[in-house]
Coordinates of C-alpha atoms in Angstrom, one line a residue:
X1 CA -35.0 34.7 3.9
X2 CA -38.2 35.6 2.3
X3 CA -39.2 37.8 4.9
X4 CA -35.8 39.7 5.5
X5 CA -34.7 42.7 3.4
X6 CA -33.8 40.5 0.0
X7 CA -36.2 38.6 -1.5
X8 CA -34.0 35.3 -2.4
X9 CA -36.8 33.1 -1.5
X10 CA -40.8 33.1 -2.8
X11 CA -43.2 32.3 -0.1
X12 CA -46.6 30.8 -1.1
X13 CA -48.7 32.3 0.9
X14 CA -47.0 35.6 0.7
X15 CA -47.8 36.2 4.7
X16 CA -45.2 37.5 7.2
X17 CA -45.7 34.4 9.4
X18 CA -44.2 30.5 8.1
X19 CA -46.5 27.6 8.6
X20 CA -45.6 24.2 8.0
X21 CA -48.0 24.2 5.0
X22 CA -46.1 26.9 3.3
X23 CA -43.7 26.5 0.0
X24 CA -40.9 28.3 -0.9
X25 CA -38.9 28.8 -4.0
X26 CA -35.8 30.4 -5.3
X27 CA -36.5 33.9 -6.9
X28 CA -34.3 33.6 -10.2
X29 CA -35.0 37.1 -10.8
X30 CA -33.1 38.5 -7.6
X31 CA -30.5 40.8 -8.3
X32 CA -28.6 43.5 -6.2
X33 CA -25.8 45.3 -7.3
X34 CA -25.1 46.9 -4.1
X35 CA -24.9 43.6 -2.3
X36 CA -23.2 40.3 -2.4
X37 CA -24.9 37.5 -0.4
X38 CA -22.8 34.0 0.4
X39 CA -24.6 31.1 1.1
X40 CA -22.8 28.7 3.0
X41 CA -22.6 25.0 1.5
X42 CA -23.1 21.9 3.5
X43 CA -19.7 20.4 4.5
X44 CA -18.7 18.0 2.6
X45 CA -15.0 17.0 3.8
X46 CA -16.5 14.5 6.6
X47 CA -18.5 12.6 3.9
X48 CA -15.3 12.6 1.8
X49 CA -12.9 11.3 4.2
X50 CA -15.3 8.6 5.8
X51 CA -15.6 7.3 1.9
X52 CA -12.0 7.2 1.5
X53 CA -11.5 5.6 5.1
X54 CA -14.2 2.9 3.8
X55 CA -12.7 2.6 0.6
X56 CA -8.9 1.8 2.1
X57 CA -10.6 -0.6 4.7
X58 CA -12.3 -2.5 1.7
X59 CA -8.9 -2.8 -0.2
X60 CA -7.0 -4.2 2.6
X61 CA -10.1 -6.8 2.8
X62 CA -9.6 -7.4 -0.8
X63 CA -5.8 -8.0 -0.5
X64 CA -5.9 -9.8 2.5
X65 CA -8.4 -12.2 0.8
X66 CA -6.7 -12.2 -2.7
X67 CA -3.1 -13.6 -0.5
X68 CA -4.9 -16.3 1.2
X69 CA -6.6 -17.3 -1.8
X70 CA -3.4 -17.5 -3.9
X71 CA -1.4 -19.2 -0.8
X72 CA -4.2 -21.9 -0.6
X73 CA -3.8 -22.8 -4.1
X74 CA 0.3 -22.5 -4.3
X75 CA 0.9 -23.5 -0.9
X76 CA 4.5 -22.4 -0.8
X77 CA 5.5 -19.4 -2.5
X78 CA 8.2 -16.6 -2.5
X79 CA 7.6 -12.9 -1.8
X80 CA 8.2 -11.5 -5.2
X81 CA 5.9 -14.4 -6.8
X82 CA 3.3 -13.5 -4.3
X83 CA 3.3 -9.6 -4.9
X84 CA 3.3 -10.3 -8.6
X85 CA 0.3 -12.8 -8.4
X86 CA -1.5 -10.5 -6.3
X87 CA -1.0 -7.4 -8.2
X88 CA -2.2 -9.5 -11.0
X89 CA -5.4 -10.6 -9.5
X90 CA -6.2 -7.0 -8.1
X91 CA -5.8 -5.4 -11.1
X92 CA -9.0 -5.4 -12.5
X93 CA -10.5 -4.2 -9.2
X94 CA -8.0 -1.1 -8.1
X95 CA -3.9 -0.7 -8.7
X96 CA -2.6 -2.3 -5.5
X97 CA 0.4 -0.7 -3.7
X98 CA 3.1 -2.6 -3.2
X99 CA 3.6 -1.4 0.7
X100 CA -0.3 -2.4 1.3
X101 CA 0.3 -5.9 0.2
X102 CA 3.8 -6.4 2.1
X103 CA 1.6 -5.0 5.2
X104 CA -1.4 -7.5 4.4
X105 CA 1.4 -10.4 4.3
X106 CA 2.6 -9.1 7.3
X107 CA -1.0 -9.0 9.1
X108 CA -1.4 -12.7 7.8
X109 CA 1.6 -14.0 9.2
X110 CA 0.7 -12.5 12.7
X111 CA -2.9 -13.8 12.5
X112 CA -1.4 -17.3 11.5
X113 CA -2.5 -17.5 8.1
X114 CA 1.1 -17.7 6.7
X115 CA 4.2 -18.4 8.3
X116 CA 8.1 -17.9 6.7
X117 CA 10.3 -20.6 6.1
X118 CA 13.1 -20.9 8.6
X119 CA 15.9 -21.5 6.2
X120 CA 14.8 -18.6 3.9
X121 CA 12.7 -15.6 4.9
X122 CA 11.6 -14.6 1.4
X123 CA 9.2 -17.7 1.3
X124 CA 5.8 -17.7 3.0
X125 CA 4.2 -21.3 3.4
X126 CA 0.2 -21.5 3.8
X127 CA -1.1 -22.7 7.0
X128 CA -4.2 -24.7 7.0

């Protein structure tokens, strides 16, 4: 860029070849009314998607941990009480989605941490 037609970068020493010891600086005095130069930005979307995925994964773990902790102390609890206590416990970290809590409960049932009562399917029992 410093050796091209536009002096966007200033190179020290001012030679035509580039060596590892050369230093470059942005030319803040650069102006050209006839041309518009676009400098591409580095891709940020991939990193953003990765961060969002990591945050969602951490939230799922936090929801599972809260459900297990609540059920360990209560042993038997209804669905609505469990969801309410889970929201209350997690509200200082993030606002948990009710659907995510329900998915967490179902996941813990499949992993044998919780089981549904036979008589009333809205009541969960902690499996020690």
